[in-house]
Amino acid sequence: LRRMQAAGIRMKPLNFAHAIRACVQEPKMAMDLFLRMKDAELKPTTFIYNTVMRSLVNDTNRSGDTRFRHTKKMGVVESLREEMRVNGVTPTIHTYGVLLFCYSKAGEVEKAEQLYAKLVSENIPMEATIINTMLQMRIEHGLNPMPLLESMHKFGLKPDPRTFSAIAKGCTITGNTRLAVKMFKELKNPDIEAWGSLLRCFVSARDVEGAERAFK
């Protein structure tokens, strides 16, 4: 980008989009590029907003933030979402996916449930990643996950190994191995990730016999 600028080449949103996408694992750099883009009076696209928000989520994952720091990240993501609204930039299901993830990790269950209900009521095309995020959150907070699983069929979606992985992560925190086993049995072709998630659930619950049975 510096070389382009030095050569007098007018930068376009697409140039920044590629650069920001390359920095999705480096939130500070992604945000710096985002601010430079706005300083150049270029209008960020939905993709760029989503990518910057995703970089914040990735940073939260990598740095092992506490719930308090998750909440701080959530505040930045929410401000970017509001900026999108003010600027007339249309959100996508990926935008909502990032918001739901942040709410879940910050423990903002009510906000997550409200946003999910809004997506359903407005008939926004659903994706499995949204359901998976909600499943994990509900299990972690002791809420009933079954209505979400049943709704997958309504949306034309099918539980897959990633769905089970989300369930297993929640079960690992709560120690609910019975639910993990029940959902695992519904998988037609569990992959190595699904098997690993089931084993981690047993290990977390200190259920040695269950882990041995799964391993065999």
JSON list of C-alpha atoms in Angstrom, two decimals:
[
{"chain": "A", "resi": 1, "resn": "LEU", "atom": "CA", "xyz": [0.00, 0.00, 0.00]},
{"chain": "A", "resi": 2, "resn": "ARG", "atom": "CA", "xyz": [2.89, 2.37, 0.78]},
{"chain": "A", "resi": 3, "resn": "ARG", "atom": "CA", "xyz": [4.44, 1.64, -2.61]},
{"chain": "A", "resi": 4, "resn": "MET", "atom": "CA", "xyz": [1.15, 2.31, -4.33]},
{"chain": "A", "resi": 5, "resn": "GLN", "atom": "CA", "xyz": [0.80, 5.57, -2.45]},
{"chain": "A", "resi": 6, "resn": "ALA", "atom": "CA", "xyz": [4.40, 6.57, -3.24]},
{"chain": "A", "resi": 7, "resn": "ALA", "atom": "CA", "xyz": [3.81, 5.82, -6.92]},
{"chain": "A", "resi": 8, "resn": "GLY", "atom": "CA", "xyz": [0.78, 8.08, -6.93]},
{"chain": "A", "resi": 9, "resn": "ILE", "atom": "CA", "xyz": [-1.64, 5.23, -7.53]},
{"chain": "A", "resi": 10, "resn": "ARG", "atom": "CA", "xyz": [-5.07, 6.00, -6.16]},
{"chain": "A", "resi": 11, "resn": "MET", "atom": "CA", "xyz": [-6.03, 3.30, -3.68]},
{"chain": "A", "resi": 12, "resn": "LYS", "atom": "CA", "xyz": [-9.48, 1.78, -3.82]},
{"chain": "A", "resi": 13, "resn": "PRO", "atom": "CA", "xyz": [-11.59, -0.03, -1.21]},
{"chain": "A", "resi": 14, "resn": "LEU", "atom": "CA", "xyz": [-10.67, -3.33, -2.87]},
{"chain": "A", "resi": 15, "resn": "ASN", "atom": "CA", "xyz": [-6.97, -2.74, -2.16]},
{"chain": "A", "resi": 16, "resn": "PHE", "atom": "CA", "xyz": [-7.71, -2.16, 1.52]},
{"chain": "A", "resi": 17, "resn": "ALA", "atom": "CA", "xyz": [-10.09, -5.14, 1.59]},
{"chain": "A", "resi": 18, "resn": "HIS", "atom": "CA", "xyz": [-7.32, -7.51, 0.49]},
{"chain": "A", "resi": 19, "resn": "ALA", "atom": "CA", "xyz": [-4.84, -5.97, 2.93]},
{"chain": "A", "resi": 20, "resn": "ILE", "atom": "CA", "xyz": [-7.25, -6.15, 5.88]},
{"chain": "A", "resi": 21, "resn": "ARG", "atom": "CA", "xyz": [-8.18, -9.71, 5.02]},
{"chain": "A", "resi": 22, "resn": "ALA", "atom": "CA", "xyz": [-4.49, -10.64, 5.13]},
{"chain": "A", "resi": 23, "resn": "CYS", "atom": "CA", "xyz": [-4.36, -9.16, 8.67]},
{"chain": "A", "resi": 24, "resn": "VAL", "atom": "CA", "xyz": [-7.38, -11.01, 10.04]},
{"chain": "A", "resi": 25, "resn": "GLN", "atom": "CA", "xyz": [-5.11, -12.65, 12.65]},
{"chain": "A", "resi": 26, "resn": "GLU", "atom": "CA", "xyz": [-3.49, -9.31, 13.52]},
{"chain": "A", "resi": 27, "resn": "PRO", "atom": "CA", "xyz": [-6.26, -7.08, 14.96]},
{"chain": "A", "resi": 28, "resn": "LYS", "atom": "CA", "xyz": [-4.11, -4.02, 15.62]},
{"chain": "A", "resi": 29, "resn": "MET", "atom": "CA", "xyz": [-2.84, -3.97, 12.05]},
{"chain": "A", "resi": 30, "resn": "ALA", "atom": "CA", "xyz": [-6.33, -4.64, 10.66]},
{"chain": "A", "resi": 31, "resn": "MET", "atom": "CA", "xyz": [-7.76, -1.76, 12.69]},
{"chain": "A", "resi": 32, "resn": "ASP", "atom": "CA", "xyz": [-4.91, 0.55, 11.62]},
{"chain": "A", "resi": 33, "resn": "LEU", "atom": "CA", "xyz": [-5.62, -0.21, 7.96]},
{"chain": "A", "resi": 34, "resn": "PHE", "atom": "CA", "xyz": [-9.33, 0.32, 8.58]},
{"chain": "A", "resi": 35, "resn": "LEU", "atom": "CA", "xyz": [-8.70, 3.78, 10.08]},
{"chain": "A", "resi": 36, "resn": "ARG", "atom": "CA", "xyz": [-6.30, 4.70, 7.25]},
{"chain": "A", "resi": 37, "resn": "MET", "atom": "CA", "xyz": [-8.97, 3.74, 4.77]},
{"chain": "A", "resi": 38, "resn": "LYS", "atom": "CA", "xyz": [-11.48, 6.06, 6.43]},
{"chain": "A", "resi": 39, "resn": "ASP", "atom": "CA", "xyz": [-8.87, 8.84, 6.60]},
{"chain": "A", "resi": 40, "resn": "ALA", "atom": "CA", "xyz": [-8.56, 8.49, 2.83]},
{"chain": "A", "resi": 41, "resn": "GLU", "atom": "CA", "xyz": [-12.33, 9.11, 2.66]},
{"chain": "A", "resi": 42, "resn": "LEU", "atom": "CA", "xyz": [-13.02, 5.67, 1.28]},
{"chain": "A", "resi": 43, "resn": "LYS", "atom": "CA", "xyz": [-16.24, 3.97, 2.37]},
{"chain": "A", "resi": 44, "resn": "PRO", "atom": "CA", "xyz": [-15.70, 0.55, 4.02]},
{"chain": "A", "resi": 45, "resn": "THR", "atom": "CA", "xyz": [-17.77, -2.28, 2.59]},
{"chain": "A", "resi": 46, "resn": "THR", "atom": "CA", "xyz": [-19.71, -4.91, 4.51]},
{"chain": "A", "resi": 47, "resn": "PHE", "atom": "CA", "xyz": [-16.88, -7.35, 3.88]},
{"chain": "A", "resi": 48, "resn": "ILE", "atom": "CA", "xyz": [-14.33, -4.95, 5.39]},
{"chain": "A", "resi": 49, "resn": "TYR", "atom": "CA", "xyz": [-16.45, -4.32, 8.49]},
{"chain": "A", "resi": 50, "resn": "ASN", "atom": "CA", "xyz": [-16.95, -8.07, 8.93]},
{"chain": "A", "resi": 51, "resn": "THR", "atom": "CA", "xyz": [-13.23, -8.76, 8.55]},
{"chain": "A", "resi": 52, "resn": "VAL", "atom": "CA", "xyz": [-12.20, -6.10, 11.08]},
{"chain": "A", "resi": 53, "resn": "MET", "atom": "CA", "xyz": [-14.75, -7.43, 13.58]},
{"chain": "A", "resi": 54, "resn": "ARG", "atom": "CA", "xyz": [-13.60, -10.97, 12.95]},
{"chain": "A", "resi": 55, "resn": "SER", "atom": "CA", "xyz": [-10.00, -9.92, 13.63]},
{"chain": "A", "resi": 56, "resn": "LEU", "atom": "CA", "xyz": [-11.10, -8.68, 17.06]},
{"chain": "A", "resi": 57, "resn": "VAL", "atom": "CA", "xyz": [-12.77, -12.02, 17.73]},
{"chain": "A", "resi": 58, "resn": "ASN", "atom": "CA", "xyz": [-9.65, -13.88, 16.62]},
{"chain": "A", "resi": 59, "resn": "ASP", "atom": "CA", "xyz": [-7.56, -11.74, 18.94]},
{"chain": "A", "resi": 60, "resn": "THR", "atom": "CA", "xyz": [-9.89, -12.63, 21.79]},
{"chain": "A", "resi": 61, "resn": "ASN", "atom": "CA", "xyz": [-9.48, -16.31, 21.04]},
{"chain": "A", "resi": 62, "resn": "ARG", "atom": "CA", "xyz": [-5.72, -16.21, 20.75]},
{"chain": "A", "resi": 63, "resn": "SER", "atom": "CA", "xyz": [-4.94, -14.11, 23.80]},
{"chain": "A", "resi": 64, "resn": "GLY", "atom": "CA", "xyz": [-7.11, -16.07, 26.21]},
{"chain": "A", "resi": 65, "resn": "ASP", "atom": "CA", "xyz": [-9.04, -13.04, 27.40]},
{"chain": "A", "resi": 66, "resn": "THR", "atom": "CA", "xyz": [-11.10, -13.05, 30.55]},
{"chain": "A", "resi": 67, "resn": "ARG", "atom": "CA", "xyz": [-14.82, -12.32, 30.35]},
{"chain": "A", "resi": 68, "resn": "PHE", "atom": "CA", "xyz": [-14.11, -8.67, 31.20]},
{"chain": "A", "resi": 69, "resn": "ARG", "atom": "CA", "xyz": [-11.81, -8.28, 28.20]},
{"chain": "A", "resi": 70, "resn": "HIS", "atom": "CA", "xyz": [-14.30, -10.14, 26.04]},
{"chain": "A", "resi": 71, "resn": "THR", "atom": "CA", "xyz": [-16.78, -7.47, 27.05]},
{"chain": "A", "resi": 72, "resn": "LYS", "atom": "CA", "xyz": [-14.36, -4.74, 25.97]},
{"chain": "A", "resi": 73, "resn": "LYS", "atom": "CA", "xyz": [-13.95, -6.41, 22.58]},
{"chain": "A", "resi": 74, "resn": "MET", "atom": "CA", "xyz": [-17.73, -6.69, 22.35]},
{"chain": "A", "resi": 75, "resn": "GLY", "atom": "CA", "xyz": [-18.03, -2.94, 22.87]},
{"chain": "A", "resi": 76, "resn": "VAL", "atom": "CA", "xyz": [-15.76, -2.24, 19.90]},
{"chain": "A", "resi": 77, "resn": "VAL", "atom": "CA", "xyz": [-17.64, -4.72, 17.72]},
{"chain": "A", "resi": 78, "resn": "GLU", "atom": "CA", "xyz": [-20.96, -3.15, 18.69]},
{"chain": "A", "resi": 79, "resn": "SER", "atom": "CA", "xyz": [-19.66, 0.32, 17.84]},
{"chain": "A", "resi": 80, "resn": "LEU", "atom": "CA", "xyz": [-18.58, -0.92, 14.40]},
{"chain": "A", "resi": 81, "resn": "ARG", "atom": "CA", "xyz": [-22.02, -2.46, 13.88]},
{"chain": "A", "resi": 82, "resn": "GLU", "atom": "CA", "xyz": [-23.62, 0.88, 14.80]},
{"chain": "A", "resi": 83, "resn": "GLU", "atom": "CA", "xyz": [-21.26, 2.66, 12.40]},
{"chain": "A", "resi": 84, "resn": "MET", "atom": "CA", "xyz": [-22.44, 0.30, 9.66]},
{"chain": "A", "resi": 85, "resn": "ARG", "atom": "CA", "xyz": [-26.05, 1.23, 10.41]},
{"chain": "A", "resi": 86, "resn": "VAL", "atom": "CA", "xyz": [-25.34, 4.97, 10.38]},
{"chain": "A", "resi": 87, "resn": "ASN", "atom": "CA", "xyz": [-23.43, 4.70, 7.11]},
{"chain": "A", "resi": 88, "resn": "GLY", "atom": "CA", "xyz": [-26.12, 2.61, 5.45]},
{"chain": "A", "resi": 89, "resn": "VAL", "atom": "CA", "xyz": [-23.91, -0.48, 5.11]},
{"chain": "A", "resi": 90, "resn": "THR", "atom": "CA", "xyz": [-26.04, -3.63, 5.02]},
{"chain": "A", "resi": 91, "resn": "PRO", "atom": "CA", "xyz": [-24.98, -6.37, 7.47]},
{"chain": "A", "resi": 92, "resn": "THR", "atom": "CA", "xyz": [-24.81, -10.00, 6.41]},
{"chain": "A", "resi": 93, "resn": "ILE", "atom": "CA", "xyz": [-25.31, -13.21, 8.35]},
{"chain": "A", "resi": 94, "resn": "HIS", "atom": "CA", "xyz": [-21.54, -13.17, 8.93]},
{"chain": "A", "resi": 95, "resn": "THR", "atom": "CA", "xyz": [-21.87, -9.78, 10.66]},
{"chain": "A", "resi": 96, "resn": "TYR", "atom": "CA", "xyz": [-24.46, -11.23, 13.01]},
{"chain": "A", "resi": 97, "resn": "GLY", "atom": "CA", "xyz": [-22.31, -14.32, 13.53]},
{"chain": "A", "resi": 98, "resn": "VAL", "atom": "CA", "xyz": [-19.46, -12.20, 14.88]},
{"chain": "A", "resi": 99, "resn": "LEU", "atom": "CA", "xyz": [-21.85, -10.29, 17.15]},
{"chain": "A", "resi": 100, "resn": "LEU", "atom": "CA", "xyz": [-23.34, -13.51, 18.52]},
{"chain": "A", "resi": 101, "resn": "PHE", "atom": "CA", "xyz": [-19.89, -14.94, 19.18]},
{"chain": "A", "resi": 102, "resn": "CYS", "atom": "CA", "xyz": [-18.87, -11.83, 21.12]},
{"chain": "A", "resi": 103, "resn": "TYR", "atom": "CA", "xyz": [-22.09, -11.82, 23.15]},
{"chain": "A", "resi": 104, "resn": "SER", "atom": "CA", "xyz": [-21.61, -15.51, 23.94]},
{"chain": "A", "resi": 105, "resn": "LYS", "atom": "CA", "xyz": [-18.02, -15.14, 25.12]},
{"chain": "A", "resi": 106, "resn": "ALA", "atom": "CA", "xyz": [-18.82, -12.01, 27.13]},
{"chain": "A", "resi": 107, "resn": "GLY", "atom": "CA", "xyz": [-21.63, -13.86, 28.91]},
{"chain": "A", "resi": 108, "resn": "GLU", "atom": "CA", "xyz": [-24.28, -11.56, 27.42]},
{"chain": "A", "resi": 109, "resn": "VAL", "atom": "CA", "xyz": [-26.82, -14.35, 27.03]},
{"chain": "A", "resi": 110, "resn": "GLU", "atom": "CA", "xyz": [-29.85, -12.05, 26.86]},
{"chain": "A", "resi": 111, "resn": "LYS", "atom": "CA", "xyz": [-28.33, -9.93, 24.08]},
{"chain": "A", "resi": 112, "resn": "ALA", "atom": "CA", "xyz": [-27.41, -13.05, 22.12]},
{"chain": "A", "resi": 113, "resn": "GLU", "atom": "CA", "xyz": [-30.91, -14.50, 22.49]},
{"chain": "A", "resi": 114, "resn": "GLN", "atom": "CA", "xyz": [-32.50, -11.20, 21.44]},
{"chain": "A", "resi": 115, "resn": "LEU", "atom": "CA", "xyz": [-30.32, -10.96, 18.33]},
{"chain": "A", "resi": 116, "resn": "TYR", "atom": "CA", "xyz": [-31.02, -14.57, 17.39]},
{"chain": "A", "resi": 117, "resn": "ALA", "atom": "CA", "xyz": [-34.77, -14.02, 17.84]},
{"chain": "A", "resi": 118, "resn": "LYS", "atom": "CA", "xyz": [-34.50, -10.97, 15.59]},
{"chain": "A", "resi": 119, "resn": "LEU", "atom": "CA", "xyz": [-32.80, -13.00, 12.85]},
{"chain": "A", "resi": 120, "resn": "VAL", "atom": "CA", "xyz": [-35.52, -15.64, 13.04]},
{"chain": "A", "resi": 121, "resn": "SER", "atom": "CA", "xyz": [-38.40, -13.16, 13.08]},
{"chain": "A", "resi": 122, "resn": "GLU", "atom": "CA", "xyz": [-37.01, -11.30, 10.06]},
{"chain": "A", "resi": 123, "resn": "ASN", "atom": "CA", "xyz": [-36.54, -14.57, 8.13]},
{"chain": "A", "resi": 124, "resn": "ILE", "atom": "CA", "xyz": [-32.86, -13.87, 7.54]},
{"chain": "A", "resi": 125, "resn": "PRO", "atom": "CA", "xyz": [-31.28, -16.94, 5.83]},
{"chain": "A", "resi": 126, "resn": "MET", "atom": "CA", "xyz": [-29.70, -18.98, 8.60]},
{"chain": "A", "resi": 127, "resn": "GLU", "atom": "CA", "xyz": [-26.31, -20.69, 8.65]},
{"chain": "A", "resi": 128, "resn": "ALA", "atom": "CA", "xyz": [-25.12, -23.61, 10.75]},
{"chain": "A", "resi": 129, "resn": "THR", "atom": "CA", "xyz": [-22.38, -21.49, 12.35]},
{"chain": "A", "resi": 130, "resn": "ILE", "atom": "CA", "xyz": [-25.05, -19.29, 13.95]},
{"chain": "A", "resi": 131, "resn": "ILE", "atom": "CA", "xyz": [-26.86, -22.30, 15.41]},
{"chain": "A", "resi": 132, "resn": "ASN", "atom": "CA", "xyz": [-23.57, -23.81, 16.60]},
{"chain": "A", "resi": 133, "resn": "THR", "atom": "CA", "xyz": [-22.61, -20.63, 18.46]},
{"chain": "A", "resi": 134, "resn": "MET", "atom": "CA", "xyz": [-26.02, -20.47, 20.13]},
{"chain": "A", "resi": 135, "resn": "LEU", "atom": "CA", "xyz": [-25.91, -24.17, 21.03]},
{"chain": "A", "resi": 136, "resn": "GLN", "atom": "CA", "xyz": [-22.58, -23.87, 22.79]},
{"chain": "A", "resi": 137, "resn": "MET", "atom": "CA", "xyz": [-23.68, -20.76, 24.65]},
{"chain": "A", "resi": 138, "resn": "ARG", "atom": "CA", "xyz": [-26.95, -22.30, 25.85]},
{"chain": "A", "resi": 139, "resn": "ILE", "atom": "CA", "xyz": [-25.26, -25.45, 27.11]},
{"chain": "A", "resi": 140, "resn": "GLU", "atom": "CA", "xyz": [-22.53, -23.47, 28.88]},
{"chain": "A", "resi": 141, "resn": "HIS", "atom": "CA", "xyz": [-25.18, -21.43, 30.72]},
{"chain": "A", "resi": 142, "resn": "GLY", "atom": "CA", "xyz": [-27.40, -24.39, 31.60]},
{"chain": "A", "resi": 143, "resn": "LEU", "atom": "CA", "xyz": [-30.14, -23.55, 29.07]},
{"chain": "A", "resi": 144, "resn": "ASN", "atom": "CA", "xyz": [-32.09, -26.05, 26.98]},
{"chain": "A", "resi": 145, "resn": "PRO", "atom": "CA", "xyz": [-30.35, -26.57, 23.60]},
{"chain": "A", "resi": 146, "resn": "MET", "atom": "CA", "xyz": [-32.98, -28.90, 22.10]},
{"chain": "A", "resi": 147, "resn": "PRO", "atom": "CA", "xyz": [-35.23, -26.21, 20.51]},
{"chain": "A", "resi": 148, "resn": "LEU", "atom": "CA", "xyz": [-32.19, -24.97, 18.58]},
{"chain": "A", "resi": 149, "resn": "LEU", "atom": "CA", "xyz": [-31.40, -28.45, 17.31]},
{"chain": "A", "resi": 150, "resn": "GLU", "atom": "CA", "xyz": [-35.01, -28.90, 16.25]},
{"chain": "A", "resi": 151, "resn": "SER", "atom": "CA", "xyz": [-34.96, -25.54, 14.48]},
{"chain": "A", "resi": 152, "resn": "MET", "atom": "CA", "xyz": [-32.05, -26.66, 12.29]},
{"chain": "A", "resi": 153, "resn": "HIS", "atom": "CA", "xyz": [-34.44, -28.85, 10.32]},
{"chain": "A", "resi": 154, "resn": "LYS", "atom": "CA", "xyz": [-36.81, -25.90, 9.94]},
{"chain": "A", "resi": 155, "resn": "PHE", "atom": "CA", "xyz": [-34.00, -23.91, 8.33]},
{"chain": "A", "resi": 156, "resn": "GLY", "atom": "CA", "xyz": [-33.02, -26.80, 6.07]},
{"chain": "A", "resi": 157, "resn": "LEU", "atom": "CA", "xyz": [-29.80, -27.42, 8.00]},
{"chain": "A", "resi": 158, "resn": "LYS", "atom": "CA", "xyz": [-28.43, -30.69, 9.33]},
{"chain": "A", "resi": 159, "resn": "PRO", "atom": "CA", "xyz": [-26.30, -31.26, 12.44]},
{"chain": "A", "resi": 160, "resn": "ASP", "atom": "CA", "xyz": [-22.72, -31.98, 11.38]},
{"chain": "A", "resi": 161, "resn": "PRO", "atom": "CA", "xyz": [-19.41, -32.67, 13.19]},
{"chain": "A", "resi": 162, "resn": "ARG", "atom": "CA", "xyz": [-18.99, -28.94, 13.80]},
{"chain": "A", "resi": 163, "resn": "THR", "atom": "CA", "xyz": [-22.42, -28.82, 15.42]},
{"chain": "A", "resi": 164, "resn": "PHE", "atom": "CA", "xyz": [-21.40, -31.66, 17.69]},
{"chain": "A", "resi": 165, "resn": "SER", "atom": "CA", "xyz": [-18.09, -29.94, 18.42]},
{"chain": "A", "resi": 166, "resn": "ALA", "atom": "CA", "xyz": [-20.01, -26.86, 19.59]},
{"chain": "A", "resi": 167, "resn": "ILE", "atom": "CA", "xyz": [-22.24, -29.03, 21.78]},
{"chain": "A", "resi": 168, "resn": "ALA", "atom": "CA", "xyz": [-19.25, -30.93, 23.16]},
{"chain": "A", "resi": 169, "resn": "LYS", "atom": "CA", "xyz": [-17.45, -27.70, 24.10]},
{"chain": "A", "resi": 170, "resn": "GLY", "atom": "CA", "xyz": [-20.45, -26.64, 26.12]},
{"chain": "A", "resi": 171, "resn": "CYS", "atom": "CA", "xyz": [-20.72, -30.10, 27.68]},
{"chain": "A", "resi": 172, "resn": "THR", "atom": "CA", "xyz": [-17.00, -30.00, 28.53]},
{"chain": "A", "resi": 173, "resn": "ILE", "atom": "CA", "xyz": [-17.60, -26.90, 30.65]},
{"chain": "A", "resi": 174, "resn": "THR", "atom": "CA", "xyz": [-20.74, -28.25, 32.34]},
{"chain": "A", "resi": 175, "resn": "GLY", "atom": "CA", "xyz": [-19.60, -31.89, 32.56]},
{"chain": "A", "resi": 176, "resn": "ASN", "atom": "CA", "xyz": [-22.78, -33.08, 30.82]},
{"chain": "A", "resi": 177, "resn": "THR", "atom": "CA", "xyz": [-21.37, -36.22, 29.18]},
{"chain": "A", "resi": 178, "resn": "ARG", "atom": "CA", "xyz": [-24.83, -37.75, 28.79]},
{"chain": "A", "resi": 179, "resn": "LEU", "atom": "CA", "xyz": [-25.93, -35.01, 26.38]},
{"chain": "A", "resi": 180, "resn": "ALA", "atom": "CA", "xyz": [-22.62, -35.24, 24.52]},
{"chain": "A", "resi": 181, "resn": "VAL", "atom": "CA", "xyz": [-23.04, -38.99, 24.00]},
{"chain": "A", "resi": 182, "resn": "LYS", "atom": "CA", "xyz": [-26.67, -38.58, 22.95]},
{"chain": "A", "resi": 183, "resn": "MET", "atom": "CA", "xyz": [-25.78, -36.00, 20.30]},
{"chain": "A", "resi": 184, "resn": "PHE", "atom": "CA", "xyz": [-22.72, -37.94, 19.16]},
{"chain": "A", "resi": 185, "resn": "LYS", "atom": "CA", "xyz": [-24.89, -40.96, 18.36]},
{"chain": "A", "resi": 186, "resn": "GLU", "atom": "CA", "xyz": [-26.91, -38.81, 15.95]},
{"chain": "A", "resi": 187, "resn": "LEU", "atom": "CA", "xyz": [-23.86, -38.20, 13.76]},
{"chain": "A", "resi": 188, "resn": "LYS", "atom": "CA", "xyz": [-23.83, -40.49, 10.74]},
{"chain": "A", "resi": 189, "resn": "ASN", "atom": "CA", "xyz": [-20.14, -40.18, 9.93]},
{"chain": "A", "resi": 190, "resn": "PRO", "atom": "CA", "xyz": [-18.25, -38.62, 12.87]},
{"chain": "A", "resi": 191, "resn": "ASP", "atom": "CA", "xyz": [-14.82, -37.35, 11.87]},
{"chain": "A", "resi": 192, "resn": "ILE", "atom": "CA", "xyz": [-11.64, -37.26, 13.96]},
{"chain": "A", "resi": 193, "resn": "GLU", "atom": "CA", "xyz": [-12.58, -33.81, 15.32]},
{"chain": "A", "resi": 194, "resn": "ALA", "atom": "CA", "xyz": [-15.91, -35.13, 16.62]},
{"chain": "A", "resi": 195, "resn": "TRP", "atom": "CA", "xyz": [-14.22, -38.12, 18.27]},
{"chain": "A", "resi": 196, "resn": "GLY", "atom": "CA", "xyz": [-11.67, -35.79, 19.84]},
{"chain": "A", "resi": 197, "resn": "SER", "atom": "CA", "xyz": [-14.41, -33.51, 21.16]},
{"chain": "A", "resi": 198, "resn": "LEU", "atom": "CA", "xyz": [-16.19, -36.47, 22.75]},
{"chain": "A", "resi": 199, "resn": "LEU", "atom": "CA", "xyz": [-12.99, -37.68, 24.42]},
{"chain": "A", "resi": 200, "resn": "ARG", "atom": "CA", "xyz": [-12.22, -34.19, 25.76]},
{"chain": "A", "resi": 201, "resn": "CYS", "atom": "CA", "xyz": [-15.70, -34.06, 27.25]},
{"chain": "A", "resi": 202, "resn": "PHE", "atom": "CA", "xyz": [-15.11, -37.32, 29.15]},
{"chain": "A", "resi": 203, "resn": "VAL", "atom": "CA", "xyz": [-11.66, -36.20, 30.28]},
{"chain": "A", "resi": 204, "resn": "SER", "atom": "CA", "xyz": [-13.02, -32.88, 31.54]},
{"chain": "A", "resi": 205, "resn": "ALA", "atom": "CA", "xyz": [-15.69, -34.73, 33.53]},
{"chain": "A", "resi": 206, "resn": "ARG", "atom": "CA", "xyz": [-12.98, -37.13, 34.83]},
{"chain": "A", "resi": 207, "resn": "ASP", "atom": "CA", "xyz": [-14.99, -40.02, 33.41]},
{"chain": "A", "resi": 208, "resn": "VAL", "atom": "CA", "xyz": [-12.14, -42.44, 32.69]},
{"chain": "A", "resi": 209, "resn": "GLU", "atom": "CA", "xyz": [-14.42, -45.36, 31.85]},
{"chain": "A", "resi": 210, "resn": "GLY", "atom": "CA", "xyz": [-16.41, -43.27, 29.38]},
{"chain": "A", "resi": 211, "resn": "ALA", "atom": "CA", "xyz": [-13.21, -42.06, 27.72]},
{"chain": "A", "resi": 212, "resn": "GLU", "atom": "CA", "xyz": [-11.96, -45.64, 27.43]},
{"chain": "A", "resi": 213, "resn": "ARG", "atom": "CA", "xyz": [-15.24, -46.80, 25.90]},
{"chain": "A", "resi": 214, "resn": "ALA", "atom": "CA", "xyz": [-15.14, -43.98, 23.36]},
{"chain": "A", "resi": 215, "resn": "PHE", "atom": "CA", "xyz": [-11.50, -44.71, 22.54]},
{"chain": "A", "resi": 216, "resn": "LYS", "atom": "CA", "xyz": [-12.25, -48.40, 21.93]}
]
